[in-house]
Amino acid sequence: MPNPTAAMLVIGDEILSGRTKDTNTNHLACALTEAGIDLKEARVVSDEHDRIVEAVRTLSKAYDHVFTSGGIGPTHDDITADAVGAAFGAHVDIRDDARDLLEAHYSRQGMEFNDARKRMARIPDGATLIDNPVSIAPGFSIENVHVMAGVPKVFHAMVATVLATLTGGQPLLSETLRVFIGEGDIAGPLGELAKANPDLSLGSYPFQKNGAFGSNLVIRGTDPIKLKRVVGELAKALGVEYV
Amino acid sequence: MPNPTAAMLVIGDEILSGRTKDTNTNHLACALTEAGIDLKEARVVSDEHDRIVEAVRTLSKAYDHVFTSGGIGPTHDDITADAVGAAFGAHVDIRDDARDLLEAHYSRQGMEFNDARKRMARIPDGATLIDNPVSIAPGFSIENVHVMAGVPKVFHAMVATVLATLTGGQPLLSETLRVFIGEGDIAGPLGELAKANPDLSLGSYPFQKNGAFGSNLVIRGTDPIKLKRVVGELAKALGVEYV
């Protein structure tokens, strides 16, 4: 059975302006690879209602799971919950379970539970809350879409919680052969091995170091013994050592 | 006149597996912001012909400019040139101008100009070459799509070359107010200023530092004097100093 598929949707003008570097996609990508879920696409869209609605609809139809990051705080530009609700035609309002969590938290902190903070309890009907051990304001899952915070520490905690509830496939393993050979001299043997092993994915990722050209040759697959064998064959074909 | 719009398309399984961190999107985002071109969307897709064709078509219709990164090397997984050609119905083959560049380069280096390396001269008919001062193999522009290498050093050089040929709008400027106030206490004043200044974009980006919650409040716009005034108003409303 093929692995389940997934997409990442990052929401936020601050990523598109370059002010903030998105690190959540890479974190999710690593976690999904380990869990045996294939990340097939990632998108970044701006803080605009229609853009978010359209992306959520498209991605949730195309993939088994969609993970979103950003836009669930208390400020006016935090519109993700309403947009995701709209994508599924679900009513969105302050929900008792989320409000209770937040009210208790702010009471413990001696902070006012004002209207802005109540916005963080806006959850679509029918959604399941995702626990936020860092700053309490919950994420939520609705249909196959998991809505999480943009702050990396919170995002990481929420990804761990959600992944524990999903059934993955076989973890994708990889072996890397690092060579100081130009890609043009690698392409022949690499292409032949790729043809002979259609169940593996073989890629070449060139780099430049101290003026010399090299490449990381990465072989991916689910069978560790086969991976070792093919990377050995590749090393032999290129006349390099693989330890 | 509103600024021109743009999208970024990153092509590569290695980003989606988490093995490689994409830094090209952030580089492009910063360069476009400075050039007065609004990056509205970014996508990462896998090394699959149909995915690339679909993304190129969709993005080139939706935005003024599309920038791609990755998949233009000599190995079997480098399929971007053919996919972009297919997206526009353009014939793709080894083109004389690109072949001459590469042939001269490998001759200077004393390296064989083999079939794999010739693949890098596959350029769609009607495309304009983008100079590659780092490793010679050119990128290309076809219609409103600029096809560039994934290796960051080469991508940066190509972005600079392409941006010099495009007409931007007004550079988007930003002022940041860093406060150690919870977002819930910021939301009110920030939302009011956002409503009063529809030509500015106001965002709140929370962080956690040494257990304390804070937020970077970012105001973006094209008029530097107005930006300074509004950030001053925000600081006053929050009772903090802005120097």
Short mmCIF file of C-alpha atoms in Angstrom, two decimals:
data_model
loop_
_atom_site.label_atom_id
_atom_site.label_comp_id
_atom_site.label_asym_id
_atom_site.label_seq_id
_atom_site.Cartn_x
_atom_site.Cartn_y
_atom_site.Cartn_z
CA MET A 1 0.00 0.00 0.00
CA PRO A 2 1.43 3.42 -0.88
CA ASN A 3 2.12 5.82 1.96
CA PRO A 4 -0.48 8.46 2.86
CA THR A 5 0.15 11.86 1.26
CA ALA A 6 0.26 15.31 2.82
CA ALA A 7 0.58 19.02 2.06
CA MET A 8 1.84 21.93 4.13
CA LEU A 9 0.15 25.33 4.03
CA VAL A 10 2.03 28.24 5.60
CA ILE A 11 -0.09 31.32 6.17
CA GLY A 12 1.57 34.68 6.62
CA ASP A 13 2.62 37.91 4.95
CA GLU A 14 5.76 37.94 7.11
CA ILE A 15 7.13 34.91 5.25
CA LEU A 16 6.33 36.36 1.82
CA SER A 17 7.96 39.70 2.65
CA GLY A 18 11.13 37.85 3.66
CA ARG A 19 11.05 39.28 7.17
CA THR A 20 10.63 35.86 8.77
CA LYS A 21 12.20 32.61 7.58
CA ASP A 22 9.80 29.70 7.54
CA THR A 23 11.35 26.80 9.44
CA ASN A 24 8.09 24.94 10.08
CA THR A 25 7.94 23.34 6.63
CA ASN A 26 11.33 21.69 7.10
CA HIS A 27 10.37 20.53 10.59
CA LEU A 28 7.15 18.98 9.29
CA ALA A 29 8.93 17.45 6.28
CA CYS A 30 11.41 15.64 8.56
CA ALA A 31 8.67 14.47 10.95
CA LEU A 32 6.48 13.18 8.10
CA THR A 33 9.37 11.34 6.39
CA GLU A 34 10.02 9.57 9.69
CA ALA A 35 6.32 8.76 10.09
CA GLY A 36 5.98 7.29 6.60
CA ILE A 37 3.73 10.06 5.29
CA ASP A 38 4.81 11.58 1.97
CA LEU A 39 4.87 15.39 1.89
CA LYS A 40 3.95 16.09 -1.74
CA GLU A 41 3.53 19.86 -1.78
CA ALA A 42 4.03 22.98 0.33
CA ARG A 43 2.49 26.40 -0.18
CA VAL A 44 2.86 29.81 1.41
CA VAL A 45 -0.09 32.19 1.04
CA SER A 46 -0.74 35.68 2.36
CA ASP A 47 -3.07 36.69 5.20
CA GLU A 48 -6.05 37.06 2.85
CA HIS A 49 -9.31 35.22 3.51
CA ASP A 50 -9.97 34.11 -0.07
CA ARG A 51 -6.41 32.87 -0.64
CA ILE A 52 -6.54 30.72 2.49
CA VAL A 53 -10.00 29.33 1.68
CA GLU A 54 -8.93 28.40 -1.86
CA ALA A 55 -5.66 26.78 -0.77
CA VAL A 56 -7.34 24.76 2.01
CA ARG A 57 -10.02 23.48 -0.37
CA THR A 58 -7.56 22.55 -3.14
CA LEU A 59 -5.03 20.86 -0.86
CA SER A 60 -7.56 19.00 1.29
CA LYS A 61 -9.07 17.46 -1.85
CA ALA A 62 -5.70 16.54 -3.36
CA TYR A 63 -3.96 14.98 -0.33
CA ASP A 64 -4.73 12.72 2.62
CA HIS A 65 -3.63 15.30 5.20
CA VAL A 66 -3.08 19.05 5.24
CA PHE A 67 -1.05 20.81 7.92
CA THR A 68 -1.30 24.57 8.34
CA SER A 69 0.96 26.95 10.22
CA GLY A 70 0.22 30.51 11.32
CA GLY A 71 -2.61 32.97 11.79
CA ILE A 72 -4.35 31.61 14.90
CA GLY A 73 -3.42 34.33 17.42
CA PRO A 74 -5.51 37.15 18.92
CA THR A 75 -4.72 40.01 16.50
CA HIS A 76 -6.77 41.33 13.57
CA ASP A 77 -4.49 39.60 11.03
CA ASP A 78 -5.15 36.16 12.57
CA ILE A 79 -7.86 34.93 10.25
CA THR A 80 -6.96 31.29 9.73
CA ALA A 81 -9.69 29.74 11.91
CA ASP A 82 -12.44 31.66 10.12
CA ALA A 83 -10.99 30.91 6.68
CA VAL A 84 -10.60 27.18 7.37
CA GLY A 85 -14.15 27.08 8.75
CA ALA A 86 -15.38 28.84 5.59
CA ALA A 87 -13.50 26.35 3.39
CA PHE A 88 -15.66 23.57 4.85
CA GLY A 89 -18.86 25.60 5.34
CA ALA A 90 -18.51 25.18 9.12
CA HIS A 91 -19.86 27.80 11.54
CA VAL A 92 -17.07 29.46 13.55
CA ASP A 93 -17.55 31.08 16.95
CA ILE A 94 -16.04 31.20 20.42
CA ARG A 95 -16.38 27.61 21.57
CA ASP A 96 -16.91 26.69 25.22
CA ASP A 97 -14.16 24.06 25.45
CA ALA A 98 -11.49 26.37 24.03
CA ARG A 99 -12.77 29.35 26.04
CA ASP A 100 -12.60 27.34 29.28
CA LEU A 101 -8.99 26.36 28.61
CA LEU A 102 -7.97 29.95 27.91
CA GLU A 103 -10.02 31.47 30.74
CA ALA A 104 -8.41 29.16 33.29
CA HIS A 105 -4.95 29.92 31.86
CA TYR A 106 -5.31 33.71 32.02
CA SER A 107 -6.88 33.51 35.46
CA ARG A 108 -3.84 31.52 36.69
CA GLN A 109 -1.56 34.14 35.10
CA GLY A 110 -3.52 37.01 36.60
CA MET A 111 -4.09 38.42 33.11
CA GLU A 112 -7.28 39.84 31.68
CA PHE A 113 -9.23 37.46 29.44
CA ASN A 114 -10.22 40.24 27.06
CA ASP A 115 -12.00 40.20 23.70
CA ALA A 116 -8.76 39.81 21.74
CA ARG A 117 -7.78 36.72 23.73
CA LYS A 118 -11.31 35.34 23.35
CA ARG A 119 -10.69 35.39 19.56
CA MET A 120 -8.28 32.49 20.13
CA ALA A 121 -11.27 30.39 21.25
CA ARG A 122 -12.88 30.80 17.80
CA ILE A 123 -13.03 27.18 16.60
CA PRO A 124 -15.15 25.74 13.77
CA ASP A 125 -18.07 23.50 14.75
CA GLY A 126 -17.13 19.84 14.55
CA ALA A 127 -13.38 20.44 14.88
CA THR A 128 -11.22 18.58 17.41
CA LEU A 129 -8.88 20.71 19.52
CA ILE A 130 -5.11 20.23 19.30
CA ASP A 131 -3.38 20.65 22.65
CA ASN A 132 -0.94 23.55 23.06
CA PRO A 133 1.36 22.80 26.01
CA VAL A 134 3.39 25.96 25.42
CA SER A 135 0.92 28.83 25.36
CA ILE A 136 -2.47 27.06 25.79
CA ALA A 137 -4.37 28.58 22.80
CA PRO A 138 -5.35 25.39 20.96
CA GLY A 139 -5.04 24.39 17.33
CA PHE A 140 -7.72 22.22 15.75
CA SER A 141 -8.32 19.45 13.24
CA ILE A 142 -11.32 19.61 10.91
CA GLU A 143 -11.86 17.00 8.19
CA ASN A 144 -8.29 16.21 7.06
CA VAL A 145 -6.87 19.66 7.90
CA HIS A 146 -4.74 20.25 10.99
CA VAL A 147 -4.55 23.93 11.95
CA MET A 148 -1.53 24.84 14.03
CA ALA A 149 0.33 27.87 15.36
CA GLY A 150 3.17 29.60 13.51
CA VAL A 151 5.47 30.03 16.51
CA PRO A 152 7.95 27.16 15.95
CA LYS A 153 7.97 25.88 19.54
CA VAL A 154 4.17 25.61 19.52
CA PHE A 155 4.07 24.21 15.99
CA HIS A 156 6.53 21.44 16.94
CA ALA A 157 4.45 20.43 19.97
CA MET A 158 1.25 20.38 17.91
CA VAL A 159 2.83 18.33 15.09
CA ALA A 160 3.92 15.71 17.64
CA THR A 161 0.38 15.55 19.05
CA VAL A 162 -1.27 15.23 15.64
CA LEU A 163 1.20 12.68 14.26
CA ALA A 164 0.55 10.42 17.25
CA THR A 165 -3.06 10.13 16.02
CA LEU A 166 -2.28 9.36 12.35
CA THR A 167 -1.44 6.07 10.71
CA GLY A 168 1.70 6.34 8.65
CA GLY A 169 3.21 3.98 6.11
CA GLN A 170 6.75 2.76 5.83
CA PRO A 171 9.31 5.35 6.86
CA LEU A 172 11.30 6.64 3.90
CA LEU A 173 14.97 5.87 4.46
CA SER A 174 17.89 7.41 2.66
CA GLU A 175 21.56 6.78 2.04
CA THR A 176 23.85 9.57 0.91
CA LEU A 177 27.06 9.26 -1.08
CA ARG A 178 29.08 12.49 -1.02
CA VAL A 179 31.43 12.76 -3.97
CA PHE A 180 33.71 15.39 -5.41
CA ILE A 181 32.82 14.54 -8.98
CA GLY A 182 30.99 16.89 -11.33
CA GLU A 183 27.31 16.07 -11.84
CA GLY A 184 27.98 15.64 -15.54
CA ASP A 185 30.16 12.60 -14.83
CA ILE A 186 27.64 11.15 -12.39
CA ALA A 187 24.55 11.45 -14.55
CA GLY A 188 25.17 8.33 -16.66
CA PRO A 189 25.65 5.71 -13.90
CA LEU A 190 23.03 7.40 -11.71
CA GLY A 191 20.41 7.39 -14.46
CA GLU A 192 21.06 3.71 -15.20
CA LEU A 193 20.64 2.72 -11.55
CA ALA A 194 17.45 4.82 -11.36
CA LYS A 195 16.03 2.96 -14.37
CA ALA A 196 17.02 -0.44 -12.94
CA ASN A 197 15.42 0.37 -9.55
CA PRO A 198 12.08 2.07 -10.15
CA ASP A 199 11.06 1.50 -6.50
CA LEU A 200 13.90 3.78 -5.32
CA SER A 201 14.26 7.51 -5.76
CA LEU A 202 17.76 8.62 -6.76
CA GLY A 203 18.71 12.26 -6.67
CA SER A 204 21.83 14.32 -7.17
CA TYR A 205 22.28 17.55 -5.19
CA PRO A 206 25.31 19.52 -6.32
CA PHE A 207 27.30 21.79 -4.04
CA GLN A 208 30.34 23.99 -4.25
CA LYS A 209 32.98 23.86 -1.54
CA ASN A 210 36.25 25.80 -1.57
CA GLY A 211 35.94 26.21 -5.30
CA ALA A 212 35.50 22.48 -5.98
CA PHE A 213 32.27 21.04 -7.32
CA GLY A 214 30.76 18.04 -5.62
CA SER A 215 27.43 16.36 -5.21
CA ASN A 216 25.42 14.56 -2.58
CA LEU A 217 23.88 11.51 -4.22
CA VAL A 218 20.82 10.50 -2.26
CA ILE A 219 19.03 7.18 -2.65
CA ARG A 220 15.65 6.89 -0.96
CA GLY A 221 13.47 3.88 -0.36
CA THR A 222 11.83 1.79 2.31
CA ASP A 223 14.04 -1.33 2.19
CA PRO A 224 17.28 -0.69 4.13
CA ILE A 225 19.11 -3.74 2.72
CA LYS A 226 18.34 -2.82 -0.86
CA LEU A 227 19.39 0.80 -0.21
CA LYS A 228 22.80 -0.34 1.05
CA ARG A 229 23.24 -2.61 -1.95
CA VAL A 230 22.37 0.05 -4.54
CA VAL A 231 24.49 2.76 -2.93
CA GLY A 232 27.36 0.23 -3.02
CA GLU A 233 26.76 -0.34 -6.73
CA LEU A 234 26.73 3.41 -7.34
CA ALA A 235 30.00 3.89 -5.45
CA LYS A 236 31.59 1.11 -7.50
CA ALA A 237 30.35 2.60 -10.79
CA LEU A 238 31.83 5.98 -9.84
CA GLY A 239 35.09 4.49 -8.57
CA VAL A 240 34.68 5.92 -5.07
CA GLU A 241 34.64 4.30 -1.69
CA TYR A 242 31.46 3.84 0.33
CA VAL A 243 31.93 2.96 3.97
CA MET B 1 -0.41 51.90 -9.53
CA PRO B 2 -0.18 48.73 -7.48
CA ASN B 3 3.14 46.88 -7.43
CA PRO B 4 3.68 43.96 -9.81
CA THR B 5 2.99 40.54 -8.25
CA ALA B 6 5.11 37.41 -8.20
CA ALA B 7 5.16 33.77 -7.16
CA MET B 8 8.02 31.43 -6.28
CA LEU B 9 8.05 27.79 -7.36
CA VAL B 10 10.61 25.52 -5.73
CA ILE B 11 11.09 22.20 -7.51
CA GLY B 12 12.61 19.29 -5.63
CA ASP B 13 11.96 16.11 -3.67
CA GLU B 14 14.90 16.95 -1.44
CA ILE B 15 13.01 19.90 0.04
CA LEU B 16 9.82 17.89 0.60
CA SER B 17 11.71 15.05 2.30
CA GLY B 18 13.24 17.56 4.71
CA ARG B 19 16.78 16.63 3.68
CA THR B 20 17.51 20.09 2.32
CA LYS B 21 16.27 23.39 3.75
CA ASP B 22 14.99 25.78 1.11
CA THR B 23 16.69 29.14 1.58
CA ASN B 24 16.01 30.43 -1.93
CA THR B 25 12.43 31.51 -1.17
CA ASN B 26 13.57 33.80 1.63
CA HIS B 27 16.35 35.22 -0.53
CA LEU B 28 13.89 35.96 -3.34
CA ALA B 29 11.32 37.39 -0.91
CA CYS B 30 13.83 39.91 0.44
CA ALA B 31 15.07 40.85 -3.04
CA LEU B 32 11.50 41.34 -4.35
CA THR B 33 10.43 43.42 -1.35
CA GLU B 34 13.38 45.70 -2.02
CA ALA B 35 12.52 45.86 -5.73
CA GLY B 36 8.88 46.79 -5.13
CA ILE B 37 7.48 43.51 -6.45
CA ASP B 38 4.97 41.77 -4.18
CA LEU B 39 5.63 38.07 -3.58
CA LYS B 40 2.09 36.72 -3.17
CA GLU B 41 2.60 32.96 -3.06
CA ALA B 42 5.28 30.30 -2.85
CA ARG B 43 4.99 26.62 -3.69
CA VAL B 44 7.21 23.57 -3.39
CA VAL B 45 6.43 20.66 -5.71
CA SER B 46 8.12 17.32 -6.30
CA ASP B 47 10.28 16.28 -9.26
CA GLU B 48 7.26 15.08 -11.26
CA HIS B 49 6.59 16.38 -14.75
CA ASP B 50 2.82 16.86 -14.37
CA ARG B 51 3.13 18.65 -11.03
CA ILE B 52 5.62 21.12 -12.44
CA VAL B 53 3.58 21.75 -15.60
CA GLU B 54 0.41 22.37 -13.58
CA ALA B 55 2.09 24.68 -11.08
CA VAL B 56 3.83 26.71 -13.81
CA ARG B 57 0.57 27.16 -15.72
CA THR B 58 -1.45 28.15 -12.65
CA LEU B 59 1.12 30.56 -11.25
CA SER B 60 2.04 32.19 -14.57
CA LYS B 61 -1.63 32.99 -15.16
CA ALA B 62 -2.21 34.31 -11.63
CA TYR B 63 0.84 36.55 -11.18
CA ASP B 64 2.96 39.01 -13.16
CA HIS B 65 6.18 37.05 -12.63
CA VAL B 66 7.08 33.49 -11.61
CA PHE B 67 10.52 32.51 -10.34
CA THR B 68 11.52 28.84 -10.21
CA SER B 69 14.40 27.19 -8.38
CA GLY B 70 15.86 23.73 -8.95
CA GLY B 71 15.94 20.88 -11.44
CA ILE B 72 18.07 22.30 -14.25
CA GLY B 73 21.22 20.17 -13.84
CA PRO B 74 22.52 17.24 -15.93
CA THR B 75 21.03 14.28 -14.01
CA HIS B 76 17.90 12.23 -14.81
CA ASP B 77 15.87 13.98 -12.08
CA ASP B 78 16.49 17.41 -13.64
CA ILE B 79 13.28 17.80 -15.62
CA THR B 80 12.40 21.46 -15.08
CA ALA B 81 13.34 22.75 -18.56
CA ASP B 82 11.21 20.14 -20.29
CA ALA B 83 8.28 20.67 -17.92
CA VAL B 84 8.34 24.47 -18.28
CA GLY B 85 8.56 24.09 -22.06
CA ALA B 86 5.56 21.75 -21.97
CA ALA B 87 3.60 24.23 -19.83
CA PHE B 88 3.83 26.74 -22.69
CA GLY B 89 3.71 24.25 -25.56
CA ALA B 90 7.27 25.21 -26.53
CA HIS B 91 9.62 22.74 -28.23
CA VAL B 92 12.64 21.90 -26.04
CA ASP B 93 15.98 20.68 -27.35
CA ILE B 94 19.71 21.31 -27.05
CA ARG B 95 20.04 24.90 -28.22
CA ASP B 96 23.11 26.20 -30.01
CA ASP B 97 23.65 29.29 -27.86
CA ALA B 98 23.54 27.33 -24.58
CA ARG B 99 25.61 24.47 -26.03
CA ASP B 100 28.33 26.89 -27.20
CA LEU B 101 28.58 28.41 -23.72
CA LEU B 102 28.90 25.01 -22.07
CA GLU B 103 31.22 23.53 -24.69
CA ALA B 104 33.67 26.43 -24.30
CA HIS B 105 33.48 26.12 -20.53
CA TYR B 106 34.24 22.39 -20.40
CA SER B 107 36.95 22.77 -22.99
CA ARG B 108 38.64 25.43 -20.79
CA GLN B 109 38.30 23.07 -17.81
CA GLY B 110 39.65 20.12 -19.75
CA MET B 111 36.47 18.18 -18.98
CA GLU B 112 34.46 16.00 -21.33
CA PHE B 113 31.33 17.69 -22.75
CA ASN B 114 29.32 14.46 -22.55
CA ASP B 115 25.64 13.73 -23.13
CA ALA B 116 24.69 14.43 -19.52
CA ARG B 117 26.28 17.88 -19.67
CA LYS B 118 24.61 18.53 -23.02
CA ARG B 119 21.27 18.09 -21.22
CA MET B 120 21.97 21.44 -19.53
CA ALA B 121 21.74 23.07 -22.96
CA ARG B 122 18.11 21.93 -23.32
CA ILE B 123 16.28 25.25 -23.55
CA PRO B 124 12.73 25.90 -24.81
CA ASP B 125 12.37 27.68 -28.15
CA GLY B 126 11.78 31.40 -27.66
CA ALA B 127 13.32 31.52 -24.19
CA THR B 128 15.99 34.07 -23.23
CA LEU B 129 19.06 32.72 -21.44
CA ILE B 130 19.87 33.85 -17.88
CA ASP B 131 23.60 34.19 -17.30
CA ASN B 132 25.25 31.87 -14.74
CA PRO B 133 28.55 33.43 -13.66
CA VAL B 134 29.18 30.64 -11.13
CA SER B 135 28.93 27.38 -13.06
CA ILE B 136 28.00 28.54 -16.62
CA ALA B 137 24.91 26.31 -17.22
CA PRO B 138 22.30 29.00 -17.96
CA GLY B 139 18.81 29.54 -16.64
CA PHE B 140 16.15 30.96 -18.93
CA SER B 141 13.09 33.20 -19.06
CA ILE B 142 10.05 32.18 -21.09
CA GLU B 143 6.88 34.27 -21.07
CA ASN B 144 6.72 35.54 -17.47
CA VAL B 145 8.56 32.55 -15.94
CA HIS B 146 12.20 32.78 -14.87
CA VAL B 147 13.82 29.36 -14.51
CA MET B 148 16.83 29.30 -12.21
CA ALA B 149 19.19 26.87 -10.50
CA GLY B 150 18.62 25.45 -7.02
CA VAL B 151 22.20 25.85 -5.78
CA PRO B 152 21.87 29.03 -3.65
CA LYS B 153 25.00 30.77 -4.96
CA VAL B 154 23.82 30.33 -8.55
CA PHE B 155 20.21 31.20 -7.69
CA HIS B 156 21.31 34.47 -6.07
CA ALA B 157 23.35 35.47 -9.12
CA MET B 158 20.47 34.67 -11.47
CA VAL B 159 17.93 36.59 -9.34
CA ALA B 160 20.15 39.65 -9.49
CA THR B 161 20.40 39.37 -13.27
CA VAL B 162 16.66 38.93 -13.77
CA LEU B 163 15.64 41.67 -11.34
CA ALA B 164 17.83 44.16 -13.22
CA THR B 165 15.54 43.62 -16.25
CA LEU B 166 12.19 44.00 -14.44
CA THR B 167 10.31 47.16 -13.57
CA GLY B 168 9.36 47.18 -9.92
CA GLY B 169 7.02 49.42 -8.02
CA GLN B 170 7.59 51.24 -4.80
CA PRO B 171 9.80 49.32 -2.38
CA LEU B 172 7.83 48.05 0.59
CA LEU B 173 9.30 49.55 3.74
CA SER B 174 8.74 48.32 7.27
CA GLU B 175 9.13 49.55 10.81
CA THR B 176 9.25 47.10 13.70
CA LEU B 177 8.28 47.75 17.30
CA ARG B 178 9.54 44.97 19.58
CA VAL B 179 7.50 44.77 22.79
CA PHE B 180 7.31 42.44 25.76
CA ILE B 181 3.53 42.63 25.94
CA GLY B 182 1.21 39.68 25.30
CA GLU B 183 -0.50 39.74 21.91
CA GLY B 184 -3.86 39.79 23.66
CA ASP B 185 -3.10 43.23 25.07
CA ILE B 186 -1.82 44.51 21.74
CA ALA B 187 -4.69 43.36 19.57
CA GLY B 188 -7.06 46.24 20.40
CA PRO B 189 -4.82 49.23 19.61
CA LEU B 190 -3.20 47.41 16.68
CA GLY B 191 -6.56 46.57 15.12
CA GLU B 192 -7.74 50.18 15.46
CA LEU B 193 -4.62 51.53 13.75
CA ALA B 194 -5.00 48.92 10.98
CA LYS B 195 -8.58 50.09 10.38
CA ALA B 196 -7.56 53.77 10.38
CA ASN B 197 -4.70 53.12 7.90
CA PRO B 198 -5.95 50.77 5.20
CA ASP B 199 -2.94 51.60 2.99
CA LEU B 200 -0.58 50.08 5.58
CA SER B 201 -0.21 46.44 6.57
CA LEU B 202 0.07 45.89 10.32
CA GLY B 203 1.10 42.53 11.68
CA SER B 204 1.93 41.04 15.05
CA TYR B 205 4.52 38.24 15.26
CA PRO B 206 4.72 36.74 18.73
CA PHE B 207 7.86 35.18 20.17
CA GLN B 208 8.98 33.60 23.40
CA LYS B 209 12.28 34.59 24.96
CA ASN B 210 13.57 33.29 28.29
CA GLY B 211 10.04 32.33 29.26
CA ALA B 212 8.60 35.80 28.56
CA PHE B 213 6.11 36.42 25.78
CA GLY B 214 6.72 39.28 23.42
CA SER B 215 5.81 40.37 19.95
CA ASN B 216 7.34 42.07 16.97
CA LEU B 217 4.81 44.56 15.64
CA VAL B 218 5.55 45.23 12.00
CA ILE B 219 4.06 48.06 10.00
CA ARG B 220 4.59 47.94 6.26
CA GLY B 221 3.96 50.55 3.61
CA THR B 222 5.62 52.65 0.94
CA ASP B 223 5.58 56.08 2.63
CA PRO B 224 8.48 56.31 5.13
CA ILE B 225 7.15 59.42 6.88
CA LYS B 226 3.71 57.90 7.43
CA LEU B 227 5.29 54.67 8.69
CA LYS B 228 7.27 56.57 11.34
CA ARG B 229 4.15 58.47 12.41
CA VAL B 230 1.96 55.37 12.76
CA VAL B 231 4.59 53.35 14.60
CA GLY B 232 4.89 56.32 16.98
CA GLU B 233 1.13 56.29 17.52
CA LEU B 234 1.24 52.55 18.20
CA ALA B 235 4.05 52.93 20.73
CA LYS B 236 2.09 55.67 22.50
CA ALA B 237 -1.09 53.56 22.58
CA LEU B 238 0.84 50.66 24.14
CA GLY B 239 2.73 52.88 26.57
CA VAL B 240 6.16 51.89 25.26
CA GLU B 241 9.01 53.93 23.92
CA TYR B 242 9.91 54.05 20.22
CA VAL B 243 13.28 55.47 19.42
#
